[in-house]
PDB file of C-alpha atoms and ligand atoms in Angstrom:
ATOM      1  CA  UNK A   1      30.052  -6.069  71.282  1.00  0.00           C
ATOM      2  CA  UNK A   2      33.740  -7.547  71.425  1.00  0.00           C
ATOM      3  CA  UNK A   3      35.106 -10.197  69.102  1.00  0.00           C
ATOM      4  CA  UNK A   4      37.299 -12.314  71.210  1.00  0.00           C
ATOM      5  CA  UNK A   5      39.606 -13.820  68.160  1.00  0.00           C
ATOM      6  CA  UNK A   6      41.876 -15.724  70.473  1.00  0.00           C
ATOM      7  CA  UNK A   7      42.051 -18.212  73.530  1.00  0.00           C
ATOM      8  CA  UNK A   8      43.675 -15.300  75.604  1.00  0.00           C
ATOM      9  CA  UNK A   9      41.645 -12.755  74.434  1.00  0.00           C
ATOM     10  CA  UNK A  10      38.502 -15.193  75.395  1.00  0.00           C
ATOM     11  CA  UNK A  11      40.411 -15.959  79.154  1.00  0.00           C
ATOM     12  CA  UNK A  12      40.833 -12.326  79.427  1.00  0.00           C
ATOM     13  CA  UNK A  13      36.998 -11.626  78.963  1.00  0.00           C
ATOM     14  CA  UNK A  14      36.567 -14.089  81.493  1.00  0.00           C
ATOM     15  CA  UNK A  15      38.251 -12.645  83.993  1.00  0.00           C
ATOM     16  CA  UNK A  16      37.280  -9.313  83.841  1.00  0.00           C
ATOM     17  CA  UNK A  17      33.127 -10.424  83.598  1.00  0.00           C
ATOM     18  CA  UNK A  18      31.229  -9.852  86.738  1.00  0.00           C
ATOM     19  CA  UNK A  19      27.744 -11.383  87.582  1.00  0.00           C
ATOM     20  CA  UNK A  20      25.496 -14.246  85.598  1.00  0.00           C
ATOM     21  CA  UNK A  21      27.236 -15.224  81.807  1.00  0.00           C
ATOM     22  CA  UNK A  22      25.033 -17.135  79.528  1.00  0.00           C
ATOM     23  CA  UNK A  23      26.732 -19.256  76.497  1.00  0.00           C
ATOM     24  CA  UNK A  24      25.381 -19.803  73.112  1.00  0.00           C
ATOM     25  CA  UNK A  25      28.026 -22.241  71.391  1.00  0.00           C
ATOM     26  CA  UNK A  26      27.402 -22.428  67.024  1.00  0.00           C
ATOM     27  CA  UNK A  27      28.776 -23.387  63.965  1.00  0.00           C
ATOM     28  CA  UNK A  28      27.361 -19.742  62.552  1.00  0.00           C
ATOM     29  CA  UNK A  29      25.081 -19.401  59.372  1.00  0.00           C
ATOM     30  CA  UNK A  30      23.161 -17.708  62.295  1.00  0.00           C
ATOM     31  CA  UNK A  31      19.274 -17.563  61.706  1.00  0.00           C
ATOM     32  CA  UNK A  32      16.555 -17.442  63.972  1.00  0.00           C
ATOM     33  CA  UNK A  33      16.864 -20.276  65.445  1.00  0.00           C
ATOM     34  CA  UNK A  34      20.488 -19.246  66.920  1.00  0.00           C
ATOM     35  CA  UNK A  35      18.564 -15.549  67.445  1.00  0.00           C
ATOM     36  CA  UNK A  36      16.150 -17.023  70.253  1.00  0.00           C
ATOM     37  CA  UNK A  37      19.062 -19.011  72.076  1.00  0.00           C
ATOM     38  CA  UNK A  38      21.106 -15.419  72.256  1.00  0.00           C
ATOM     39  CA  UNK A  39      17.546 -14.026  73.521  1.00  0.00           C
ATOM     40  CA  UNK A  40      17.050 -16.105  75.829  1.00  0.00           C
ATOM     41  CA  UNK A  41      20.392 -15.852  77.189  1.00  0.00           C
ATOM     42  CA  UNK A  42      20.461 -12.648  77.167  1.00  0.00           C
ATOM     43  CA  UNK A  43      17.338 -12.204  79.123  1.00  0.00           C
ATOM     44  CA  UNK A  44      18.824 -14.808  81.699  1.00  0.00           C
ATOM     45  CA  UNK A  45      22.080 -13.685  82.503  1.00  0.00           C
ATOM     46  CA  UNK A  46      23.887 -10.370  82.602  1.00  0.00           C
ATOM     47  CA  UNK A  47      26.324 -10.923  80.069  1.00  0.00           C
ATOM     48  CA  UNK A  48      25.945 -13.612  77.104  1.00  0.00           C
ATOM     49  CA  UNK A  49      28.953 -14.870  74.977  1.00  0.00           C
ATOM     50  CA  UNK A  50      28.192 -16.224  71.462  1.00  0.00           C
ATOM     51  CA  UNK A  51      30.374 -18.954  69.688  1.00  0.00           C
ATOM     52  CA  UNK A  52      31.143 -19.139  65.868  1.00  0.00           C
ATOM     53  CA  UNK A  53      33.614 -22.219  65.439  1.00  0.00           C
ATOM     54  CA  UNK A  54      32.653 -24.824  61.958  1.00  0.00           C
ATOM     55  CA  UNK A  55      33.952 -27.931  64.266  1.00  0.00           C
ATOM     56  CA  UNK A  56      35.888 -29.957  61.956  1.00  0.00           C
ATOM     57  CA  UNK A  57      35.892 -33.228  64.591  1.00  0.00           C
ATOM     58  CA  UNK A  58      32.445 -33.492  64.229  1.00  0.00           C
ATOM     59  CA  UNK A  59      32.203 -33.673  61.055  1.00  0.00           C
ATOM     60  CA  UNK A  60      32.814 -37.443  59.181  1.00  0.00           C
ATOM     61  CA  UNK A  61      34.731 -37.736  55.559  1.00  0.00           C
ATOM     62  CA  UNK A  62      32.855 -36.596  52.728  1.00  0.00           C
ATOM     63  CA  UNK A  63      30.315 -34.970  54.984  1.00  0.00           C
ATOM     64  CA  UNK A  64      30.069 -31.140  54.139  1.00  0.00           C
ATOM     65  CA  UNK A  65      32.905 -29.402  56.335  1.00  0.00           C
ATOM     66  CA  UNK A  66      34.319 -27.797  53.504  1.00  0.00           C
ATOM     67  CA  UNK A  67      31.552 -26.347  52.229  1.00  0.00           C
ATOM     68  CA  UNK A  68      28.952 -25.738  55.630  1.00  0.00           C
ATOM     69  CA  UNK A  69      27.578 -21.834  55.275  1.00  0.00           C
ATOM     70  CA  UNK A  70      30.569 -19.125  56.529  1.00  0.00           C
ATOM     71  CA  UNK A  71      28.436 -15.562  56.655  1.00  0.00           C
ATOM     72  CA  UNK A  72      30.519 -14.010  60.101  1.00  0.00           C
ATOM     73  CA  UNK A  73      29.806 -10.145  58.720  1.00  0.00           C
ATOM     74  CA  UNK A  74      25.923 -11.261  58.844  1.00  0.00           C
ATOM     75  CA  UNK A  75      26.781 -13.650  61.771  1.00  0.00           C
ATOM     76  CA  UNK A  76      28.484 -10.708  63.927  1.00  0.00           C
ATOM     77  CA  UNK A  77      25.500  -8.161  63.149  1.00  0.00           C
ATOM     78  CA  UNK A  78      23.225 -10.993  64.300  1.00  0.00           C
ATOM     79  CA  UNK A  79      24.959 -11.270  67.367  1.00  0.00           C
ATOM     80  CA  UNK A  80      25.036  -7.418  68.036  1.00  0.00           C
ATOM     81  CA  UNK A  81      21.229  -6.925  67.043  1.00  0.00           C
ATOM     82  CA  UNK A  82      20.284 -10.059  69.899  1.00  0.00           C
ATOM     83  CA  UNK A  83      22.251  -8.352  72.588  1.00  0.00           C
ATOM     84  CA  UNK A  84      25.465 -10.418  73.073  1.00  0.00           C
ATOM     85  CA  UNK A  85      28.014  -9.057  74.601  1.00  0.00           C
ATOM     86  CA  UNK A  86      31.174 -10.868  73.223  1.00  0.00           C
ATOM     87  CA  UNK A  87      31.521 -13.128  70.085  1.00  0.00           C
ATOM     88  CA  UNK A  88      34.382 -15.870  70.470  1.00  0.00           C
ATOM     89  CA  UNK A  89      35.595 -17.093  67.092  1.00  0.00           C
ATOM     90  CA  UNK A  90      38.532 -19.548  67.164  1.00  0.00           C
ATOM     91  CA  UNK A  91      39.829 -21.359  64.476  1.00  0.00           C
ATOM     92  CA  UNK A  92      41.054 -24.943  63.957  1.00  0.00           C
ATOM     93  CA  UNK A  93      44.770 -24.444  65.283  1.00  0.00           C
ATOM     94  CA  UNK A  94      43.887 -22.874  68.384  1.00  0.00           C
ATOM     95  CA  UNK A  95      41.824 -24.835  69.137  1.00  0.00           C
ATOM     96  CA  UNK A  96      43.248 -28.278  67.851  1.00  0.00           C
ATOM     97  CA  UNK A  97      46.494 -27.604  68.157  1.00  0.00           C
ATOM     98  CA  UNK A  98      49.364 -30.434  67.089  1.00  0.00           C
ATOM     99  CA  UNK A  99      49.917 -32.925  69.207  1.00  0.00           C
ATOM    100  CA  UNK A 100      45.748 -32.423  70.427  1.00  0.00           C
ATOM    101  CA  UNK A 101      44.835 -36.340  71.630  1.00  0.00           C
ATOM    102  CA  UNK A 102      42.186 -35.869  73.994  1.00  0.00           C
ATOM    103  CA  UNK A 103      38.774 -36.702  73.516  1.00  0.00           C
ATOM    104  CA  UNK A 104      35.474 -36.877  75.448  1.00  0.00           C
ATOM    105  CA  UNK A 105      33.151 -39.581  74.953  1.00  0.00           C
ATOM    106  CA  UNK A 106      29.500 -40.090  76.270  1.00  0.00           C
ATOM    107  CA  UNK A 107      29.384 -43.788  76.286  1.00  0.00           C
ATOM    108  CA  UNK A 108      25.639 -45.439  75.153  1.00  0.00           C
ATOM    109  CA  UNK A 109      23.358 -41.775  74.430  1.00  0.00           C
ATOM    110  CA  UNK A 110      26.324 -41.077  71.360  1.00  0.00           C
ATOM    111  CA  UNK A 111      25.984 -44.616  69.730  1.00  0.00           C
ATOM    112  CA  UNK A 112      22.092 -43.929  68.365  1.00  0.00           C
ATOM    113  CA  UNK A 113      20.508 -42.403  66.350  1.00  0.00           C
ATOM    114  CA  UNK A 114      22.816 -39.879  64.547  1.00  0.00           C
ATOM    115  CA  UNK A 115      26.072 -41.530  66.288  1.00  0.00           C
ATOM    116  CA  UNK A 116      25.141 -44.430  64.489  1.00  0.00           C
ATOM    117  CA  UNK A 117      25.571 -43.078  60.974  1.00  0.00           C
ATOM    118  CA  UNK A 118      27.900 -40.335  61.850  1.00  0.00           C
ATOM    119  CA  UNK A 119      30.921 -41.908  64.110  1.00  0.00           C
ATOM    120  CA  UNK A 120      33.031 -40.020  66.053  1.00  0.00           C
ATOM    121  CA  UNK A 121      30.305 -36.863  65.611  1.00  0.00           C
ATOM    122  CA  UNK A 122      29.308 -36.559  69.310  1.00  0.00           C
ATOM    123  CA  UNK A 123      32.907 -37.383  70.099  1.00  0.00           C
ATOM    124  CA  UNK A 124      33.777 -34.137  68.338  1.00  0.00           C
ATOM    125  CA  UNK A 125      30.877 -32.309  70.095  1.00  0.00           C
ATOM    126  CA  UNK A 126      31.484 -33.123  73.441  1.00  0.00           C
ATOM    127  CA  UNK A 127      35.125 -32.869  72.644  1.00  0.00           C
ATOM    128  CA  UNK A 128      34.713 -29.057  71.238  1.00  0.00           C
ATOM    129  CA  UNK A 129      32.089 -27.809  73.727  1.00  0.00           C
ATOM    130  CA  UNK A 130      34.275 -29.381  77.090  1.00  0.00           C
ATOM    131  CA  UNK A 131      36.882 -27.228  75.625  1.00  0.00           C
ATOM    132  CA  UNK A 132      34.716 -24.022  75.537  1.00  0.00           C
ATOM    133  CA  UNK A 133      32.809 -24.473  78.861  1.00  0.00           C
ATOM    134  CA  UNK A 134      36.364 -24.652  79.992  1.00  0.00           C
ATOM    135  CA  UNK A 135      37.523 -20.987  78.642  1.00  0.00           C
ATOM    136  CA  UNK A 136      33.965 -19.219  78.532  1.00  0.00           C
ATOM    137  CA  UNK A 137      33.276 -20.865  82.415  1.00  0.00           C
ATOM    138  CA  UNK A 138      29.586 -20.005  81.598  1.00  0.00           C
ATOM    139  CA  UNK A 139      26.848 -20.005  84.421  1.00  0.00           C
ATOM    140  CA  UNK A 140      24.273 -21.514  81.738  1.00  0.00           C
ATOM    141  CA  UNK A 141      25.000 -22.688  78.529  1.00  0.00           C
ATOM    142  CA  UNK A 142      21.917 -22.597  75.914  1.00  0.00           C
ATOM    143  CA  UNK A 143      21.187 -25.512  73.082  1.00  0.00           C
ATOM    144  CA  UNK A 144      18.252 -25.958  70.832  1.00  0.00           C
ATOM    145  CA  UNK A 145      15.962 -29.026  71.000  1.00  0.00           C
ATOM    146  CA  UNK A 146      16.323 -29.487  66.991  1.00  0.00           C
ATOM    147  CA  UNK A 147      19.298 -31.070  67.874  1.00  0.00           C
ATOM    148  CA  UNK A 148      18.120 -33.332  70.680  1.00  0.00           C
ATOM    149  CA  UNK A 149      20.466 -35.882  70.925  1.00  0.00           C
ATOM    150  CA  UNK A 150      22.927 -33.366  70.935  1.00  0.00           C
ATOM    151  CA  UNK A 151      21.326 -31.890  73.992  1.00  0.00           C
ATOM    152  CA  UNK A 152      21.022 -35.192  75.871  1.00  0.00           C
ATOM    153  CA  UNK A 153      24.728 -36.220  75.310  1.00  0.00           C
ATOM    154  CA  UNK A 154      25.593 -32.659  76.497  1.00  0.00           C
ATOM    155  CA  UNK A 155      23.736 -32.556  79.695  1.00  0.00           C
ATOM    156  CA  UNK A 156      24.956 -36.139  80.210  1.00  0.00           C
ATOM    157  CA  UNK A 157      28.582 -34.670  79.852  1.00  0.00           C
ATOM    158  CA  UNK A 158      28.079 -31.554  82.395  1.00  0.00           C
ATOM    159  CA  UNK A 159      26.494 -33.524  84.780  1.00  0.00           C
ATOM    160  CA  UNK A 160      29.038 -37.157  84.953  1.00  0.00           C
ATOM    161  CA  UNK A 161      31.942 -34.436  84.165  1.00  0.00           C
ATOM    162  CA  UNK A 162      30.676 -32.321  87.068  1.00  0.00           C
ATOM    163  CA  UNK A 163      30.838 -28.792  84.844  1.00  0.00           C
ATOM    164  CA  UNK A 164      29.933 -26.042  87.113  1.00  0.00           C
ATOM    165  CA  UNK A 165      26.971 -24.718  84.868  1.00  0.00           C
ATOM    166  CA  UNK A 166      23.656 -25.228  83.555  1.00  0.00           C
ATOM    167  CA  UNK A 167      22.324 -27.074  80.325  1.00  0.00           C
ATOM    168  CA  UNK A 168      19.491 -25.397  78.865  1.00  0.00           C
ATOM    169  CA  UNK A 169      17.764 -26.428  75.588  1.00  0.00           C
ATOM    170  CA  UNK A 170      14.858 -24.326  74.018  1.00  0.00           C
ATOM    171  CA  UNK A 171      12.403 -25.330  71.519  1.00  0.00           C
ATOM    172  CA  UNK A 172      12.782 -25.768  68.047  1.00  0.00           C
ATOM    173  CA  UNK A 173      11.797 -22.358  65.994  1.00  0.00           C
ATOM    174  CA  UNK A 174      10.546 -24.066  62.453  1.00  0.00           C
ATOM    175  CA  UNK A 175       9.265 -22.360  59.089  1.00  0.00           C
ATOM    176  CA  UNK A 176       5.799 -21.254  58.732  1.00  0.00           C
ATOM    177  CA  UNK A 177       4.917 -24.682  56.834  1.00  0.00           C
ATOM    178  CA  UNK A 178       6.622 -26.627  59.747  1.00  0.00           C
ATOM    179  CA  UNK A 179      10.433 -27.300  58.573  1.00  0.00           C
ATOM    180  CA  UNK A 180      12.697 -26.485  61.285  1.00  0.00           C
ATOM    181  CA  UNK A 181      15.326 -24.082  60.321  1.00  0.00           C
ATOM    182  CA  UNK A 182      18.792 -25.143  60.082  1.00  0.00           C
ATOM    183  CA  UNK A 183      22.001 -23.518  58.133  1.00  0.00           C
ATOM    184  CA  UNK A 184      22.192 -26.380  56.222  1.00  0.00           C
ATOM    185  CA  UNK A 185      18.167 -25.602  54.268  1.00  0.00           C
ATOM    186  CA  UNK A 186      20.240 -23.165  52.112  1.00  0.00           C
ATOM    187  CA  UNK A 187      21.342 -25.920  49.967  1.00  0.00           C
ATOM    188  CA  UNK A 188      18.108 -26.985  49.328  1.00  0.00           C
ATOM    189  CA  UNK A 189      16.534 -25.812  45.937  1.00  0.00           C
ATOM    190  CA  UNK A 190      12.986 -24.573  45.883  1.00  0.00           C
ATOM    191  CA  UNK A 191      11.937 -28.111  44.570  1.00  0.00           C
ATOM    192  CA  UNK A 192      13.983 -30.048  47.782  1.00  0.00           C
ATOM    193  CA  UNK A 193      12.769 -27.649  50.027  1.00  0.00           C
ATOM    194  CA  UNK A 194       9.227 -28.293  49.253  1.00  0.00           C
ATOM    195  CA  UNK A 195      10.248 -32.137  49.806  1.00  0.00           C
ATOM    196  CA  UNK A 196      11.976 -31.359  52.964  1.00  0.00           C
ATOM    197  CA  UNK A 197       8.246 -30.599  54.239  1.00  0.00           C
ATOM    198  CA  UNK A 198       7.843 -34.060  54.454  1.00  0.00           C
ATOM    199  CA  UNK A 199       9.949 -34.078  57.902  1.00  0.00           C
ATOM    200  CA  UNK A 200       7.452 -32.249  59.820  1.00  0.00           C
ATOM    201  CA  UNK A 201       4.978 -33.548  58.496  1.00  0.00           C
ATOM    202  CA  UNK A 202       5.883 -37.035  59.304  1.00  0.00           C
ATOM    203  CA  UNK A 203       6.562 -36.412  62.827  1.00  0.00           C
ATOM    204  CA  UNK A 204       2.840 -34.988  62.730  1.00  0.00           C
ATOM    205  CA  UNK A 205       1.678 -38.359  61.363  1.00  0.00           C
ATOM    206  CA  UNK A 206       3.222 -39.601  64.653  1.00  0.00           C
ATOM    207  CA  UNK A 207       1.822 -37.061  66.969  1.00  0.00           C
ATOM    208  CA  UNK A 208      -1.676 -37.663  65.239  1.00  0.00           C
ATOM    209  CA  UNK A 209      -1.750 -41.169  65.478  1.00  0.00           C
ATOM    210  CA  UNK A 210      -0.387 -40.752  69.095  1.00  0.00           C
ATOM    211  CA  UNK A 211      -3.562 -38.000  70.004  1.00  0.00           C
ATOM    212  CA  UNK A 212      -5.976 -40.635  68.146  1.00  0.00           C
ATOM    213  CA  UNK A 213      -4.586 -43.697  70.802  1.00  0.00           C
ATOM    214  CA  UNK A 214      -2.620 -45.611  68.684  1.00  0.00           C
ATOM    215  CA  UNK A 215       0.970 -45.876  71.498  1.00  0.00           C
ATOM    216  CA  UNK A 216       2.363 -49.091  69.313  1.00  0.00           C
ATOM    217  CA  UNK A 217       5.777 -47.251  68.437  1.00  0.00           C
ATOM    218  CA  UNK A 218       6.071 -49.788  65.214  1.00  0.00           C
ATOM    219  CA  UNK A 219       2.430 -48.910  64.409  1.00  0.00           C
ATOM    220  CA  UNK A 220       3.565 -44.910  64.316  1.00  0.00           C
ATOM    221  CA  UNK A 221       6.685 -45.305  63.088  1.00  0.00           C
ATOM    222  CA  UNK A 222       5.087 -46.787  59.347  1.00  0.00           C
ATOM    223  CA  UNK A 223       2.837 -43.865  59.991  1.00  0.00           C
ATOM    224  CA  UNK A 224       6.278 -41.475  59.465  1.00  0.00           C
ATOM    225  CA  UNK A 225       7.437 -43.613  56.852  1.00  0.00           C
ATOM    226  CA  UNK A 226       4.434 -43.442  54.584  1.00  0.00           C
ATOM    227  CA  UNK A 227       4.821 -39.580  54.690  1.00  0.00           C
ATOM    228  CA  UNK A 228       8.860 -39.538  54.239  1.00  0.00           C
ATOM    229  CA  UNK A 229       7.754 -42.221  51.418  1.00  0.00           C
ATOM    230  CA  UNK A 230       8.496 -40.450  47.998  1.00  0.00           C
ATOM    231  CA  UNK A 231       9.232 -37.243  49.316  1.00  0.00           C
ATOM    232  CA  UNK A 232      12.918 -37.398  50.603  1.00  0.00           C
ATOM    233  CA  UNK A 233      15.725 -39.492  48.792  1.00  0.00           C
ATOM    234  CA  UNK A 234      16.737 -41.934  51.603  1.00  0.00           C
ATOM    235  CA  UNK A 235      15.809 -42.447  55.035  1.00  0.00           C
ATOM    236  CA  UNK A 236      18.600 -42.492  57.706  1.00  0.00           C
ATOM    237  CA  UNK A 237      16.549 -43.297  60.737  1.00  0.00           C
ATOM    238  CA  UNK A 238      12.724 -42.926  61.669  1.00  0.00           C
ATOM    239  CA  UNK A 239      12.939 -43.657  65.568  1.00  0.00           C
ATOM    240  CA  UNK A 240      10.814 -43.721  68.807  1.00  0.00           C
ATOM    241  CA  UNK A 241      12.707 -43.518  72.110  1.00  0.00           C
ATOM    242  CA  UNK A 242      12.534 -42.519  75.728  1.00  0.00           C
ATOM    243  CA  UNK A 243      12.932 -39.123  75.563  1.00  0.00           C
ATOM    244  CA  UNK A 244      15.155 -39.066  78.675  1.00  0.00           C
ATOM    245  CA  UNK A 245      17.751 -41.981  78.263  1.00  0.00           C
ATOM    246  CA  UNK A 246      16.976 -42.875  74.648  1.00  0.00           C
ATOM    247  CA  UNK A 247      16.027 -46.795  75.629  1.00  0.00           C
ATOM    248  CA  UNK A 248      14.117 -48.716  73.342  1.00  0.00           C
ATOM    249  CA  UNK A 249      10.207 -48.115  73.747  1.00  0.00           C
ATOM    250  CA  UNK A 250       7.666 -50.607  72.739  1.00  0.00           C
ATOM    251  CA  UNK A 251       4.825 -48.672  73.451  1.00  0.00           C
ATOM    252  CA  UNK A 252       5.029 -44.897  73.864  1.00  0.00           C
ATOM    253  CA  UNK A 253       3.694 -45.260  78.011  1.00  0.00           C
ATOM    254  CA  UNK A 254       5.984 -42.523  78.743  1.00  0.00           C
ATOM    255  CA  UNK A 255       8.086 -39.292  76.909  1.00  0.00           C
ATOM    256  CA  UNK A 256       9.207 -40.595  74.325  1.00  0.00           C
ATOM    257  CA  UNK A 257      11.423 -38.815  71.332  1.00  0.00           C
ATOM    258  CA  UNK A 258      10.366 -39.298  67.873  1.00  0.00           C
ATOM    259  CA  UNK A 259      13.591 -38.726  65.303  1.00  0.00           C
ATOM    260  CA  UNK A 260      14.078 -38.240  61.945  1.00  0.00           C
ATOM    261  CA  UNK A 261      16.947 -37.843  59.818  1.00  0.00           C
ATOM    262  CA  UNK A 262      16.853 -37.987  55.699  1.00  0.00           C
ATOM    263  CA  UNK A 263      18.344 -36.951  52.770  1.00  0.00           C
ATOM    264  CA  UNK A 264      16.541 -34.572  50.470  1.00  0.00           C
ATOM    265  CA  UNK A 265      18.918 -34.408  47.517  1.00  0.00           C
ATOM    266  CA  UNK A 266      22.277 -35.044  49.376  1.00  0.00           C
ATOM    267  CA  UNK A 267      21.678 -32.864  52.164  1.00  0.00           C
ATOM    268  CA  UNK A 268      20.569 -34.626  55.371  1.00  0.00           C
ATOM    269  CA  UNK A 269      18.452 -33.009  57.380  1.00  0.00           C
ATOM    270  CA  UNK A 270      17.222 -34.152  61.383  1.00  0.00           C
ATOM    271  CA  UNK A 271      14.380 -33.356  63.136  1.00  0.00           C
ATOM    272  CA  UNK A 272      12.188 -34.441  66.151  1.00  0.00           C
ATOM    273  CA  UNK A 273       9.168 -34.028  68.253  1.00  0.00           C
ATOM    274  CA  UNK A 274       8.481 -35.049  71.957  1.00  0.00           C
ATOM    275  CA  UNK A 275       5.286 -37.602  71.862  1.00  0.00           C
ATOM    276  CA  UNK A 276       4.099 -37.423  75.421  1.00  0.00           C
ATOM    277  CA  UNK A 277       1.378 -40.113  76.429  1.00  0.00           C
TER     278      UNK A 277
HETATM  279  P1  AMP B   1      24.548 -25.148  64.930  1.00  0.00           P
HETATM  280  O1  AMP B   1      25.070 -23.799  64.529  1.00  0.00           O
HETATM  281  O2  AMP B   1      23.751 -25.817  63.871  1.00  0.00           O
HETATM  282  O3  AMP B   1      25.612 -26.011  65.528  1.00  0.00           O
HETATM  283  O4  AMP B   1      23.517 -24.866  66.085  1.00  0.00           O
HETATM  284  C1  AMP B   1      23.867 -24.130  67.227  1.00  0.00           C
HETATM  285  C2  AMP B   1      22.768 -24.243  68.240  1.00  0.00           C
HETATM  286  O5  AMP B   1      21.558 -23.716  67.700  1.00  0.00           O
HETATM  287  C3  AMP B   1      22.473 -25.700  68.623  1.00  0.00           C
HETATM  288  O6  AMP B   1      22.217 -25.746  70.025  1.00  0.00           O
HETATM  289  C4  AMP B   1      21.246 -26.011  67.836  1.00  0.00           C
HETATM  290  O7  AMP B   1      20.438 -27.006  68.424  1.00  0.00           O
HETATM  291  C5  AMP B   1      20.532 -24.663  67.861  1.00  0.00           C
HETATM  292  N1  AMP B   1      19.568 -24.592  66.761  1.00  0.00           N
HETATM  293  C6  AMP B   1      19.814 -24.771  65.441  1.00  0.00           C
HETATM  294  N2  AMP B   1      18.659 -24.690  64.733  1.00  0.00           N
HETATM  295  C7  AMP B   1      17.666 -24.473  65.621  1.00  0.00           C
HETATM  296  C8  AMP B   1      16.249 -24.326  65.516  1.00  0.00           C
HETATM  297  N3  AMP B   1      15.610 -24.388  64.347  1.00  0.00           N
HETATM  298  N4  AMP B   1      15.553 -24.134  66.657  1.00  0.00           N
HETATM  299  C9  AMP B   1      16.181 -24.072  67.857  1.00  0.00           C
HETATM  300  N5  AMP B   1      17.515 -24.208  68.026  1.00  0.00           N
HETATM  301  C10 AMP B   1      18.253 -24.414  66.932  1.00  0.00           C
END
C-alpha cells in the first residue's frame, strides 16, 4: 500500500492507475464503520484510494478540531488489512493554502438539520471533498448513511457540479446494543456510553410506532423524545423528513429520514434511520 503524502504525489498516482478506482474520503480514527466502505470499494473497483485529512473548515469554534482522535499508525494498518491500495494524507497547508477563497455551497439540503447548528460545516465538506474528487478523479466515491445529510448534500454536489463519478452510501454498521459507531464514542465514558444508547433506541421508538400505524410525524417524533428524555444532556434536533430532498413531512406517506443529534456529556453525537411507509 502507498502513502501518497502530497498533492503531486496523489496526481502522480492518478496518472499512472489503470481501470475502475473507488474513493473512501475520512477524517481517520478508522473503525469498522470506515472498514466496510474500504470493502466495499475494494470489491467494486480495481484499485481503492483511502483519505485521512481532520478537515478543519468543517469544523465550527469551540467544536472539537483540536482534539478529534489522530491514530494514522492504526489508521494505515487498517487501510492495508481492507485492501486499499493507496492512502492520501494531506495536511492543512496543502490543502488550504494562503490566499484559499473558494468555497462550495449546496444551497437549501446544507441549511437543516446539522447545517442549522453547525454553520459553514457542509460548506467545509463540500468544499474539502470537491477538492479531492478533483485530484483522486475517482470512478465511485463511497460514504456511510450515519452521516446522511452528508450524503445527500454530496450527491447533490456531484450531480448540479456535473463530477464525473458515482456517489455511493452504505449502511450504517452500529454496536451490538444498537449505537452506531463513530470516532467521536471514544470520548464517551462507560456511564455516557450507556446513555448514548438512548439514540438508537429512540429512532426505534419511531420505527415502532411507524410498524404499529401511527404516520403523524409530530405523534413519532414525542415518541423519540420520551426515550432521549433523561438519557442524553440536550437535544439538538429530533426530525422527520423526506428522505430524498429533506422537505417538511406531515405525515410519513413516503421515505422519510428520521434524525437525531444530542449531546451525551459534551460530545454530540447524530444518528438516523429511514422510516419507509
Ligand atoms: P468520518 O471519518 O467520520 O468523516 O467518516 C468517514 C466516512 O465514514 C463517512 O462517509 C461516514 O459516513 C462513514 N462512517 C462513519 N461511521 C460510520 C458507520 N458507523 N457506519 C457507516 N459509515 C460510517
Amino acid at each position: 500500500m502507498e502513502q501518497l503524502a502530497s498533492i503531486d504525489a496523489v496526481r502522480r498516482y492518478r496518472k499512472a492507475v489503470s481501470g475502475s478506482l473507488g474513493f473512501v474520503p475520512t477524517m481517520g480514527a478508522l473503525h469498522e464503520g470506515h472498514a466496510v466502505l474500504i470493502r466495499r470499494s475494494t470489491a467494486e473497483n480495481d484499485a481503492t484510494v483511502v483519505s485521512i485529512f481532520v478537515n478543519p473548515t468543517q469544523f465550527g469554534p469551540g467544536e472539537d478540531l483540536h482534539k478529534y482522535p489522530r491514530t494514522l499508525e492504526a489508521d494505515l494498518e487498517l487501510c492495508a488489512r481492507e485492501g486499499a491500495a493507496a492512502v492520501f494524507t494531506p495536511n492543512s497547508a496543502m490543502m488550504y493554502p494562503a490566499g484559499f477563497t473558494t468555497w462550495v455551497n449546496v444551497d437549501g439540503l446544507a441549511d437543516k438539520l446539522c447545517g442549522r447548528s453547525r454553520q459553514n460545516h457542509f460548506r467545509g465538506v463540500c468544499t474539502v471533498v470537491a477538492k479531492l474528487f478533483n485530484l483522486v478523479a475517482p470512478t465511485r466515491a463511497y460514504f456511510g448513511q450515519k452521516d446522511a445529510q452528508q450524503a445527500i448534500v454530496l450527491t447533490r454536489m456531484a450531480r448540479d457540479l456535473d463530477m464525473p463519478l458515482e456517489v455511493i452510501t452504505c449502511p450504517t454498521v452500529r454496536e451490538t446494543d444498537g449505537l452506531a459507531l463513530s470516532s467521536r464514542n471514544r470520548y464517551l465514558d462507560p456511564r455516557n456510553r450507556q446513555r448514548a444508547r438512548s439514540i438508537y433506541k429512540a429512532l426505534q421508538a419511531a420505527e415502532t410506532g411507524l410498524a404499529a400505524g401511527e404516520t403523524d410525524v409530530a405523534t413519532l417524533k414525542r415518541a423519540c423524545w420520551a426515550e432521549l428524555d433523561g438519557n442524553v444532556d440536550r437535544v439538538d434536533y429530533v426530525e422527520i423528513l423526506a428522505a430524498d430532498d429533506l422537505g417538511a413531512l406531515e405525515a410519513v406517506d413516503k421515505p422519510a429520514l428520521c434524525a437525531i443529534a444530542a449531546f451525551v456529556g459534551s460530545t454530540r453525537l447524530i444518528d438516523n434511520v429511514i422510516l419507509a411507509p
